[in-house]
């Protein structure tokens, strides 16, 4: 988690969790809770954690298959 000005960045390990928080109704709830905690309005920005194992595999020639 990082806070810069009025933006709170939340890092998630799995895409599913990021996607759930990014749903507008869930994002509003999270923003309201964090705003109450910080004492001022804020916005939430969701990111995925860097996956060092994936990066290492890609460097060794692995390919991502959907």
mmJSON file of the N, C-alpha and C atoms, coordinates in Angstrom:
{"data_MODEL":{"atom_site":{
"group_PDB":["ATOM","ATOM","ATOM","ATOM","ATOM","ATOM","ATOM","ATOM","ATOM","ATOM","ATOM","ATOM","ATOM","ATOM","ATOM","ATOM","ATOM","ATOM","ATOM","ATOM","ATOM","ATOM","ATOM","ATOM","ATOM","ATOM","ATOM","ATOM","ATOM","ATOM","ATOM","ATOM","ATOM","ATOM","ATOM","ATOM","ATOM","ATOM","ATOM","ATOM","ATOM","ATOM","ATOM","ATOM","ATOM","ATOM","ATOM","ATOM","ATOM","ATOM","ATOM","ATOM","ATOM","ATOM","ATOM","ATOM","ATOM","ATOM","ATOM","ATOM","ATOM","ATOM","ATOM","ATOM","ATOM","ATOM","ATOM","ATOM","ATOM","ATOM","ATOM","ATOM","ATOM","ATOM","ATOM","ATOM","ATOM","ATOM","ATOM","ATOM","ATOM","ATOM","ATOM","ATOM","ATOM","ATOM","ATOM","ATOM","ATOM","ATOM","ATOM","ATOM","ATOM","ATOM","ATOM","ATOM","ATOM","ATOM","ATOM","ATOM","ATOM","ATOM","ATOM","ATOM","ATOM","ATOM","ATOM","ATOM","ATOM","ATOM","ATOM","ATOM","ATOM","ATOM","ATOM","ATOM","ATOM","ATOM","ATOM","ATOM","ATOM","ATOM","ATOM","ATOM","ATOM","ATOM","ATOM","ATOM","ATOM","ATOM","ATOM","ATOM","ATOM","ATOM","ATOM","ATOM","ATOM","ATOM","ATOM","ATOM","ATOM","ATOM","ATOM","ATOM","ATOM","ATOM","ATOM","ATOM","ATOM","ATOM","ATOM","ATOM","ATOM","ATOM","ATOM","ATOM","ATOM","ATOM","ATOM","ATOM","ATOM","ATOM","ATOM","ATOM","ATOM","ATOM","ATOM","ATOM","ATOM","ATOM","ATOM","ATOM","ATOM","ATOM","ATOM","ATOM","ATOM","ATOM","ATOM","ATOM","ATOM","ATOM","ATOM","ATOM","ATOM","ATOM","ATOM","ATOM","ATOM","ATOM","ATOM","ATOM","ATOM","ATOM","ATOM","ATOM","ATOM","ATOM"],
"id":[1,2,3,4,5,6,7,8,9,10,11,12,13,14,15,16,17,18,19,20,21,22,23,24,25,26,27,28,29,30,31,32,33,34,35,36,37,38,39,40,41,42,43,44,45,46,47,48,49,50,51,52,53,54,55,56,57,58,59,60,61,62,63,64,65,66,67,68,69,70,71,72,73,74,75,76,77,78,79,80,81,82,83,84,85,86,87,88,89,90,91,92,93,94,95,96,97,98,99,100,101,102,103,104,105,106,107,108,109,110,111,112,113,114,115,116,117,118,119,120,121,122,123,124,125,126,127,128,129,130,131,132,133,134,135,136,137,138,139,140,141,142,143,144,145,146,147,148,149,150,151,152,153,154,155,156,157,158,159,160,161,162,163,164,165,166,167,168,169,170,171,172,173,174,175,176,177,178,179,180,181,182,183,184,185,186,187,188,189,190,191,192,193,194,195,196,197,198],
"type_symbol":["N","C","C","N","C","C","N","C","C","N","C","C","N","C","C","N","C","C","N","C","C","N","C","C","N","C","C","N","C","C","N","C","C","N","C","C","N","C","C","N","C","C","N","C","C","N","C","C","N","C","C","N","C","C","N","C","C","N","C","C","N","C","C","N","C","C","N","C","C","N","C","C","N","C","C","N","C","C","N","C","C","N","C","C","N","C","C","N","C","C","N","C","C","N","C","C","N","C","C","N","C","C","N","C","C","N","C","C","N","C","C","N","C","C","N","C","C","N","C","C","N","C","C","N","C","C","N","C","C","N","C","C","N","C","C","N","C","C","N","C","C","N","C","C","N","C","C","N","C","C","N","C","C","N","C","C","N","C","C","N","C","C","N","C","C","N","C","C","N","C","C","N","C","C","N","C","C","N","C","C","N","C","C","N","C","C","N","C","C","N","C","C","N","C","C","N","C","C"],
"label_atom_id":["N","CA","C","N","CA","C","N","CA","C","N","CA","C","N","CA","C","N","CA","C","N","CA","C","N","CA","C","N","CA","C","N","CA","C","N","CA","C","N","CA","C","N","CA","C","N","CA","C","N","CA","C","N","CA","C","N","CA","C","N","CA","C","N","CA","C","N","CA","C","N","CA","C","N","CA","C","N","CA","C","N","CA","C","N","CA","C","N","CA","C","N","CA","C","N","CA","C","N","CA","C","N","CA","C","N","CA","C","N","CA","C","N","CA","C","N","CA","C","N","CA","C","N","CA","C","N","CA","C","N","CA","C","N","CA","C","N","CA","C","N","CA","C","N","CA","C","N","CA","C","N","CA","C","N","CA","C","N","CA","C","N","CA","C","N","CA","C","N","CA","C","N","CA","C","N","CA","C","N","CA","C","N","CA","C","N","CA","C","N","CA","C","N","CA","C","N","CA","C","N","CA","C","N","CA","C","N","CA","C","N","CA","C","N","CA","C","N","CA","C","N","CA","C","N","CA","C","N","CA","C"],
"label_alt_id":[null,null,null,null,null,null,null,null,null,null,null,null,null,null,null,null,null,null,null,null,null,null,null,null,null,null,null,null,null,null,null,null,null,null,null,null,null,null,null,null,null,null,null,null,null,null,null,null,null,null,null,null,null,null,null,null,null,null,null,null,null,null,null,null,null,null,null,null,null,null,null,null,null,null,null,null,null,null,null,null,null,null,null,null,null,null,null,null,null,null,null,null,null,null,null,null,null,null,null,null,null,null,null,null,null,null,null,null,null,null,null,null,null,null,null,null,null,null,null,null,null,null,null,null,null,null,null,null,null,null,null,null,null,null,null,null,null,null,null,null,null,null,null,null,null,null,null,null,null,null,null,null,null,null,null,null,null,null,null,null,null,null,null,null,null,null,null,null,null,null,null,null,null,null,null,null,null,null,null,null,null,null,null,null,null,null,null,null,null,null,null,null,null,null,null,null,null,null],
"label_comp_id":["UNK","UNK","UNK","UNK","UNK","UNK","UNK","UNK","UNK","UNK","UNK","UNK","UNK","UNK","UNK","UNK","UNK","UNK","UNK","UNK","UNK","UNK","UNK","UNK","UNK","UNK","UNK","UNK","UNK","UNK","UNK","UNK","UNK","UNK","UNK","UNK","UNK","UNK","UNK","UNK","UNK","UNK","UNK","UNK","UNK","UNK","UNK","UNK","UNK","UNK","UNK","UNK","UNK","UNK","UNK","UNK","UNK","UNK","UNK","UNK","UNK","UNK","UNK","UNK","UNK","UNK","UNK","UNK","UNK","UNK","UNK","UNK","UNK","UNK","UNK","UNK","UNK","UNK","UNK","UNK","UNK","UNK","UNK","UNK","UNK","UNK","UNK","UNK","UNK","UNK","UNK","UNK","UNK","UNK","UNK","UNK","UNK","UNK","UNK","UNK","UNK","UNK","UNK","UNK","UNK","UNK","UNK","UNK","UNK","UNK","UNK","UNK","UNK","UNK","UNK","UNK","UNK","UNK","UNK","UNK","UNK","UNK","UNK","UNK","UNK","UNK","UNK","UNK","UNK","UNK","UNK","UNK","UNK","UNK","UNK","UNK","UNK","UNK","UNK","UNK","UNK","UNK","UNK","UNK","UNK","UNK","UNK","UNK","UNK","UNK","UNK","UNK","UNK","UNK","UNK","UNK","UNK","UNK","UNK","UNK","UNK","UNK","UNK","UNK","UNK","UNK","UNK","UNK","UNK","UNK","UNK","UNK","UNK","UNK","UNK","UNK","UNK","UNK","UNK","UNK","UNK","UNK","UNK","UNK","UNK","UNK","UNK","UNK","UNK","UNK","UNK","UNK","UNK","UNK","UNK","UNK","UNK","UNK"],
"label_asym_id":["A","A","A","A","A","A","A","A","A","A","A","A","A","A","A","A","A","A","A","A","A","A","A","A","A","A","A","A","A","A","A","A","A","A","A","A","A","A","A","A","A","A","A","A","A","A","A","A","A","A","A","A","A","A","A","A","A","A","A","A","A","A","A","A","A","A","A","A","A","A","A","A","A","A","A","A","A","A","A","A","A","A","A","A","A","A","A","A","A","A","A","A","A","A","A","A","A","A","A","A","A","A","A","A","A","A","A","A","A","A","A","A","A","A","A","A","A","A","A","A","A","A","A","A","A","A","A","A","A","A","A","A","A","A","A","A","A","A","A","A","A","A","A","A","A","A","A","A","A","A","A","A","A","A","A","A","A","A","A","A","A","A","A","A","A","A","A","A","A","A","A","A","A","A","A","A","A","A","A","A","A","A","A","A","A","A","A","A","A","A","A","A","A","A","A","A","A","A"],
"label_entity_id":["1","1","1","1","1","1","1","1","1","1","1","1","1","1","1","1","1","1","1","1","1","1","1","1","1","1","1","1","1","1","1","1","1","1","1","1","1","1","1","1","1","1","1","1","1","1","1","1","1","1","1","1","1","1","1","1","1","1","1","1","1","1","1","1","1","1","1","1","1","1","1","1","1","1","1","1","1","1","1","1","1","1","1","1","1","1","1","1","1","1","1","1","1","1","1","1","1","1","1","1","1","1","1","1","1","1","1","1","1","1","1","1","1","1","1","1","1","1","1","1","1","1","1","1","1","1","1","1","1","1","1","1","1","1","1","1","1","1","1","1","1","1","1","1","1","1","1","1","1","1","1","1","1","1","1","1","1","1","1","1","1","1","1","1","1","1","1","1","1","1","1","1","1","1","1","1","1","1","1","1","1","1","1","1","1","1","1","1","1","1","1","1","1","1","1","1","1","1"],
"label_seq_id":[1,1,1,2,2,2,3,3,3,4,4,4,5,5,5,6,6,6,7,7,7,8,8,8,9,9,9,10,10,10,11,11,11,12,12,12,13,13,13,14,14,14,15,15,15,16,16,16,17,17,17,18,18,18,19,19,19,20,20,20,21,21,21,22,22,22,23,23,23,24,24,24,25,25,25,26,26,26,27,27,27,28,28,28,29,29,29,30,30,30,31,31,31,32,32,32,33,33,33,34,34,34,35,35,35,36,36,36,37,37,37,38,38,38,39,39,39,40,40,40,41,41,41,42,42,42,43,43,43,44,44,44,45,45,45,46,46,46,47,47,47,48,48,48,49,49,49,50,50,50,51,51,51,52,52,52,53,53,53,54,54,54,55,55,55,56,56,56,57,57,57,58,58,58,59,59,59,60,60,60,61,61,61,62,62,62,63,63,63,64,64,64,65,65,65,66,66,66],
"pdbx_PDB_ins_code":[null,null,null,null,null,null,null,null,null,null,null,null,null,null,null,null,null,null,null,null,null,null,null,null,null,null,null,null,null,null,null,null,null,null,null,null,null,null,null,null,null,null,null,null,null,null,null,null,null,null,null,null,null,null,null,null,null,null,null,null,null,null,null,null,null,null,null,null,null,null,null,null,null,null,null,null,null,null,null,null,null,null,null,null,null,null,null,null,null,null,null,null,null,null,null,null,null,null,null,null,null,null,null,null,null,null,null,null,null,null,null,null,null,null,null,null,null,null,null,null,null,null,null,null,null,null,null,null,null,null,null,null,null,null,null,null,null,null,null,null,null,null,null,null,null,null,null,null,null,null,null,null,null,null,null,null,null,null,null,null,null,null,null,null,null,null,null,null,null,null,null,null,null,null,null,null,null,null,null,null,null,null,null,null,null,null,null,null,null,null,null,null,null,null,null,null,null,null],
"Cartn_x":[0.845,0.0,0.891,0.494,1.208,0.19,0.533,-0.344,0.424,-0.165,0.433,-0.682,-0.594,-1.64,-2.974,-3.942,-5.252,-5.482,-4.399,-4.51,-3.846,-4.587,-4.066,-3.924,-2.702,-2.45,-2.434,-3.261,-3.333,-2.78,-1.845,-1.254,-1.893,-2.2,-2.817,-1.954,-1.888,-1.108,-1.832,-3.159,-3.933,-4.88,-4.996,-5.888,-7.334,-7.8,-9.189,-9.485,-8.593,-8.817,-8.796,-7.881,-7.812,-9.11,-9.58,-10.81,-12.022,-12.067,-13.198,-13.228,-12.081,-12.025,-12.284,-11.932,-12.147,-13.61,-14.454,-15.888,-16.352,-17.081,-17.396,-18.023,-18.943,-19.594,-18.607,-17.686,-16.676,-15.637,-15.257,-14.262,-14.785,-16.049,-16.634,-16.591,-16.881,-16.844,-15.423,-14.45,-13.051,-12.593,-12.94,-12.551,-13.175,-14.41,-15.077,-14.381,-14.049,-13.391,-12.018,-11.226,-9.877,-9.946,-10.892,-11.059,-11.381,-12.256,-12.581,-11.351,-10.54,-9.331,-8.315,-8.114,-7.119,-7.603,-8.92,-9.463,-9.658,-9.523,-9.779,-10.137,-10.848,-11.252,-10.045,-10.202,-9.126,-9.722,-8.877,-9.234,-8.344,-8.853,-8.098,-7.65,-6.383,-5.798,-5.289,-5.739,-5.373,-4.303,-3.301,-2.235,-1.958,-1.355,-0.908,0.528,0.855,2.234,3.1,4.348,5.292,5.452,5.487,5.661,7.067,7.987,9.382,9.571,8.754,8.887,8.478,7.419,6.988,8.06,8.624,9.679,10.876,11.265,12.401,12.103,10.903,10.53,10.532,10.025,10.017,11.438,12.341,13.741,14.377,13.891,14.452,13.749,12.855,12.22,10.792,10.222,8.832,7.897,6.725,5.72,4.412,3.702,2.396,1.353,0.533,-0.518,-1.857,-2.748,-4.091,-5.017],
"Cartn_y":[-1.164,0.0,1.228,2.23,3.5,4.629,5.751,6.917,8.091,8.717,9.911,10.908,12.064,13.085,12.468,12.439,11.873,10.511,9.857,8.545,7.474,6.413,5.259,4.121,3.62,2.496,1.21,0.267,-1.037,-2.088,-2.894,-3.951,-5.286,-6.046,-7.356,-8.419,-9.574,-10.68,-11.364,-11.417,-12.146,-11.211,-11.393,-10.542,-10.556,-11.695,-11.799,-10.765,-10.655,-9.725,-8.274,-7.975,-6.632,-6.311,-7.253,-7.049,-6.841,-7.548,-7.401,-6.005,-5.498,-4.164,-3.091,-3.349,-2.362,-2.243,-3.178,-3.029,-1.772,-0.925,0.417,0.416,-0.519,-0.528,-0.898,-1.821,-2.208,-1.107,-0.474,0.592,1.754,2.078,3.164,2.844,1.598,1.192,1.305,0.799,0.848,2.299,3.137,4.548,5.236,4.915,5.521,5.096,3.819,3.316,3.947,3.964,4.533,6.04,6.722,8.166,8.464,7.667,7.845,7.63,6.641,6.345,7.476,7.977,9.025,10.406,10.579,11.862,12.842,12.368,13.213,12.322,12.886,12.085,11.537,10.344,9.752,8.881,8.553,7.649,6.42,5.284,4.029,3.646,3.279,2.804,1.386,0.42,-0.981,-1.402,-2.12,-2.636,-4.087,-4.809,-6.175,-6.127,-6.955,-7.062,-7.581,-7.167,-7.753,-9.228,-10.045,-11.476,-11.849,-11.947,-12.216,-13.587,-14.565,-15.887,-15.849,-15.121,-14.98,-14.279,-13.218,-12.493,-13.399,-14.194,-15.097,-16.139,-16.687,-17.689,-17.084,-15.87,-15.213,-14.959,-14.601,-14.389,-15.676,-16.811,-18.104,-18.661,-17.875,-18.304,-18.795,-18.734,-19.171,-18.23,-18.749,-17.939,-18.017,-16.902,-16.863,-17.317,-18.284,-18.826,-18.538,-17.886,-17.592,-18.748],
"Cartn_z":[0.0,0.0,0.0,-0.789,-0.829,-0.884,-0.257,-0.262,-0.849,-1.86,-2.454,-2.729,-2.064,-2.142,-1.743,-2.639,-2.298,-2.947,-3.372,-4.016,-3.159,-2.903,-2.173,-3.177,-3.331,-4.235,-3.425,-3.831,-3.174,-4.128,-3.649,-4.473,-4.119,-5.146,-4.975,-5.626,-4.999,-5.538,-6.691,-6.616,-7.62,-8.373,-9.686,-10.484,-9.987,-9.504,-9.038,-7.951,-6.984,-5.88,-6.374,-7.265,-7.858,-8.59,-9.378,-10.15,-9.242,-8.125,-7.203,-6.582,-6.187,-5.587,-6.631,-7.88,-8.941,-9.366,-8.952,-9.224,-8.503,-9.217,-8.72,-7.326,-7.069,-5.752,-4.646,-4.922,-3.937,-3.761,-4.866,-4.793,-3.947,-4.092,-3.291,-1.804,-1.449,-0.041,0.496,-0.252,0.181,0.316,-0.659,-0.595,0.62,0.925,2.082,3.384,3.505,4.714,4.884,3.809,3.896,4.128,3.49,3.702,5.166,5.762,7.182,8.047,7.713,8.479,8.352,7.11,6.873,7.31,7.368,7.767,6.627,5.395,4.22,3.037,2.045,0.879,0.118,-0.409,-1.205,-2.304,-3.246,-4.334,-4.225,-4.663,-4.61,-6.013,-6.116,-7.37,-7.109,-7.891,-7.686,-8.686,-8.185,-9.04,-8.665,-9.59,-9.299,-8.816,-7.83,-7.371,-8.503,-8.497,-9.44,-9.11,-10.122,-9.923,-10.372,-9.414,-9.752,-10.401,-10.049,-10.666,-12.132,-12.434,-13.82,-14.637,-14.106,-14.824,-15.09,-14.108,-14.279,-15.348,-15.344,-16.345,-17.744,-17.883,-19.19,-19.693,-18.798,-19.186,-19.693,-19.188,-19.589,-20.819,-21.434,-22.666,-22.544,-21.361,-21.193,-21.941,-22.301,-22.978,-22.207,-22.172,-21.521,-22.526,-22.129,-22.994,-22.341,-23.071,-22.543,-22.762],
"occupancy":[1.0,1.0,1.0,1.0,1.0,1.0,1.0,1.0,1.0,1.0,1.0,1.0,1.0,1.0,1.0,1.0,1.0,1.0,1.0,1.0,1.0,1.0,1.0,1.0,1.0,1.0,1.0,1.0,1.0,1.0,1.0,1.0,1.0,1.0,1.0,1.0,1.0,1.0,1.0,1.0,1.0,1.0,1.0,1.0,1.0,1.0,1.0,1.0,1.0,1.0,1.0,1.0,1.0,1.0,1.0,1.0,1.0,1.0,1.0,1.0,1.0,1.0,1.0,1.0,1.0,1.0,1.0,1.0,1.0,1.0,1.0,1.0,1.0,1.0,1.0,1.0,1.0,1.0,1.0,1.0,1.0,1.0,1.0,1.0,1.0,1.0,1.0,1.0,1.0,1.0,1.0,1.0,1.0,1.0,1.0,1.0,1.0,1.0,1.0,1.0,1.0,1.0,1.0,1.0,1.0,1.0,1.0,1.0,1.0,1.0,1.0,1.0,1.0,1.0,1.0,1.0,1.0,1.0,1.0,1.0,1.0,1.0,1.0,1.0,1.0,1.0,1.0,1.0,1.0,1.0,1.0,1.0,1.0,1.0,1.0,1.0,1.0,1.0,1.0,1.0,1.0,1.0,1.0,1.0,1.0,1.0,1.0,1.0,1.0,1.0,1.0,1.0,1.0,1.0,1.0,1.0,1.0,1.0,1.0,1.0,1.0,1.0,1.0,1.0,1.0,1.0,1.0,1.0,1.0,1.0,1.0,1.0,1.0,1.0,1.0,1.0,1.0,1.0,1.0,1.0,1.0,1.0,1.0,1.0,1.0,1.0,1.0,1.0,1.0,1.0,1.0,1.0,1.0,1.0,1.0,1.0,1.0,1.0],
"B_iso_or_equiv":[0.0,0.0,0.0,0.0,0.0,0.0,0.0,0.0,0.0,0.0,0.0,0.0,0.0,0.0,0.0,0.0,0.0,0.0,0.0,0.0,0.0,0.0,0.0,0.0,0.0,0.0,0.0,0.0,0.0,0.0,0.0,0.0,0.0,0.0,0.0,0.0,0.0,0.0,0.0,0.0,0.0,0.0,0.0,0.0,0.0,0.0,0.0,0.0,0.0,0.0,0.0,0.0,0.0,0.0,0.0,0.0,0.0,0.0,0.0,0.0,0.0,0.0,0.0,0.0,0.0,0.0,0.0,0.0,0.0,0.0,0.0,0.0,0.0,0.0,0.0,0.0,0.0,0.0,0.0,0.0,0.0,0.0,0.0,0.0,0.0,0.0,0.0,0.0,0.0,0.0,0.0,0.0,0.0,0.0,0.0,0.0,0.0,0.0,0.0,0.0,0.0,0.0,0.0,0.0,0.0,0.0,0.0,0.0,0.0,0.0,0.0,0.0,0.0,0.0,0.0,0.0,0.0,0.0,0.0,0.0,0.0,0.0,0.0,0.0,0.0,0.0,0.0,0.0,0.0,0.0,0.0,0.0,0.0,0.0,0.0,0.0,0.0,0.0,0.0,0.0,0.0,0.0,0.0,0.0,0.0,0.0,0.0,0.0,0.0,0.0,0.0,0.0,0.0,0.0,0.0,0.0,0.0,0.0,0.0,0.0,0.0,0.0,0.0,0.0,0.0,0.0,0.0,0.0,0.0,0.0,0.0,0.0,0.0,0.0,0.0,0.0,0.0,0.0,0.0,0.0,0.0,0.0,0.0,0.0,0.0,0.0,0.0,0.0,0.0,0.0,0.0,0.0,0.0,0.0,0.0,0.0,0.0,0.0],
"pdbx_formal_charge":[null,null,null,null,null,null,null,null,null,null,null,null,null,null,null,null,null,null,null,null,null,null,null,null,null,null,null,null,null,null,null,null,null,null,null,null,null,null,null,null,null,null,null,null,null,null,null,null,null,null,null,null,null,null,null,null,null,null,null,null,null,null,null,null,null,null,null,null,null,null,null,null,null,null,null,null,null,null,null,null,null,null,null,null,null,null,null,null,null,null,null,null,null,null,null,null,null,null,null,null,null,null,null,null,null,null,null,null,null,null,null,null,null,null,null,null,null,null,null,null,null,null,null,null,null,null,null,null,null,null,null,null,null,null,null,null,null,null,null,null,null,null,null,null,null,null,null,null,null,null,null,null,null,null,null,null,null,null,null,null,null,null,null,null,null,null,null,null,null,null,null,null,null,null,null,null,null,null,null,null,null,null,null,null,null,null,null,null,null,null,null,null,null,null,null,null,null,null],
"auth_seq_id":[1,1,1,2,2,2,3,3,3,4,4,4,5,5,5,6,6,6,7,7,7,8,8,8,9,9,9,10,10,10,11,11,11,12,12,12,13,13,13,14,14,14,15,15,15,16,16,16,17,17,17,18,18,18,19,19,19,20,20,20,21,21,21,22,22,22,23,23,23,24,24,24,25,25,25,26,26,26,27,27,27,28,28,28,29,29,29,30,30,30,31,31,31,32,32,32,33,33,33,34,34,34,35,35,35,36,36,36,37,37,37,38,38,38,39,39,39,40,40,40,41,41,41,42,42,42,43,43,43,44,44,44,45,45,45,46,46,46,47,47,47,48,48,48,49,49,49,50,50,50,51,51,51,52,52,52,53,53,53,54,54,54,55,55,55,56,56,56,57,57,57,58,58,58,59,59,59,60,60,60,61,61,61,62,62,62,63,63,63,64,64,64,65,65,65,66,66,66],
"auth_comp_id":["UNK","UNK","UNK","UNK","UNK","UNK","UNK","UNK","UNK","UNK","UNK","UNK","UNK","UNK","UNK","UNK","UNK","UNK","UNK","UNK","UNK","UNK","UNK","UNK","UNK","UNK","UNK","UNK","UNK","UNK","UNK","UNK","UNK","UNK","UNK","UNK","UNK","UNK","UNK","UNK","UNK","UNK","UNK","UNK","UNK","UNK","UNK","UNK","UNK","UNK","UNK","UNK","UNK","UNK","UNK","UNK","UNK","UNK","UNK","UNK","UNK","UNK","UNK","UNK","UNK","UNK","UNK","UNK","UNK","UNK","UNK","UNK","UNK","UNK","UNK","UNK","UNK","UNK","UNK","UNK","UNK","UNK","UNK","UNK","UNK","UNK","UNK","UNK","UNK","UNK","UNK","UNK","UNK","UNK","UNK","UNK","UNK","UNK","UNK","UNK","UNK","UNK","UNK","UNK","UNK","UNK","UNK","UNK","UNK","UNK","UNK","UNK","UNK","UNK","UNK","UNK","UNK","UNK","UNK","UNK","UNK","UNK","UNK","UNK","UNK","UNK","UNK","UNK","UNK","UNK","UNK","UNK","UNK","UNK","UNK","UNK","UNK","UNK","UNK","UNK","UNK","UNK","UNK","UNK","UNK","UNK","UNK","UNK","UNK","UNK","UNK","UNK","UNK","UNK","UNK","UNK","UNK","UNK","UNK","UNK","UNK","UNK","UNK","UNK","UNK","UNK","UNK","UNK","UNK","UNK","UNK","UNK","UNK","UNK","UNK","UNK","UNK","UNK","UNK","UNK","UNK","UNK","UNK","UNK","UNK","UNK","UNK","UNK","UNK","UNK","UNK","UNK","UNK","UNK","UNK","UNK","UNK","UNK"],
"auth_asym_id":["A","A","A","A","A","A","A","A","A","A","A","A","A","A","A","A","A","A","A","A","A","A","A","A","A","A","A","A","A","A","A","A","A","A","A","A","A","A","A","A","A","A","A","A","A","A","A","A","A","A","A","A","A","A","A","A","A","A","A","A","A","A","A","A","A","A","A","A","A","A","A","A","A","A","A","A","A","A","A","A","A","A","A","A","A","A","A","A","A","A","A","A","A","A","A","A","A","A","A","A","A","A","A","A","A","A","A","A","A","A","A","A","A","A","A","A","A","A","A","A","A","A","A","A","A","A","A","A","A","A","A","A","A","A","A","A","A","A","A","A","A","A","A","A","A","A","A","A","A","A","A","A","A","A","A","A","A","A","A","A","A","A","A","A","A","A","A","A","A","A","A","A","A","A","A","A","A","A","A","A","A","A","A","A","A","A","A","A","A","A","A","A","A","A","A","A","A","A"],
"auth_atom_id":["N","CA","C","N","CA","C","N","CA","C","N","CA","C","N","CA","C","N","CA","C","N","CA","C","N","CA","C","N","CA","C","N","CA","C","N","CA","C","N","CA","C","N","CA","C","N","CA","C","N","CA","C","N","CA","C","N","CA","C","N","CA","C","N","CA","C","N","CA","C","N","CA","C","N","CA","C","N","CA","C","N","CA","C","N","CA","C","N","CA","C","N","CA","C","N","CA","C","N","CA","C","N","CA","C","N","CA","C","N","CA","C","N","CA","C","N","CA","C","N","CA","C","N","CA","C","N","CA","C","N","CA","C","N","CA","C","N","CA","C","N","CA","C","N","CA","C","N","CA","C","N","CA","C","N","CA","C","N","CA","C","N","CA","C","N","CA","C","N","CA","C","N","CA","C","N","CA","C","N","CA","C","N","CA","C","N","CA","C","N","CA","C","N","CA","C","N","CA","C","N","CA","C","N","CA","C","N","CA","C","N","CA","C","N","CA","C","N","CA","C","N","CA","C","N","CA","C","N","CA","C"],
"pdbx_PDB_model_num":[1,1,1,1,1,1,1,1,1,1,1,1,1,1,1,1,1,1,1,1,1,1,1,1,1,1,1,1,1,1,1,1,1,1,1,1,1,1,1,1,1,1,1,1,1,1,1,1,1,1,1,1,1,1,1,1,1,1,1,1,1,1,1,1,1,1,1,1,1,1,1,1,1,1,1,1,1,1,1,1,1,1,1,1,1,1,1,1,1,1,1,1,1,1,1,1,1,1,1,1,1,1,1,1,1,1,1,1,1,1,1,1,1,1,1,1,1,1,1,1,1,1,1,1,1,1,1,1,1,1,1,1,1,1,1,1,1,1,1,1,1,1,1,1,1,1,1,1,1,1,1,1,1,1,1,1,1,1,1,1,1,1,1,1,1,1,1,1,1,1,1,1,1,1,1,1,1,1,1,1,1,1,1,1,1,1,1,1,1,1,1,1,1,1,1,1,1,1]
}}}
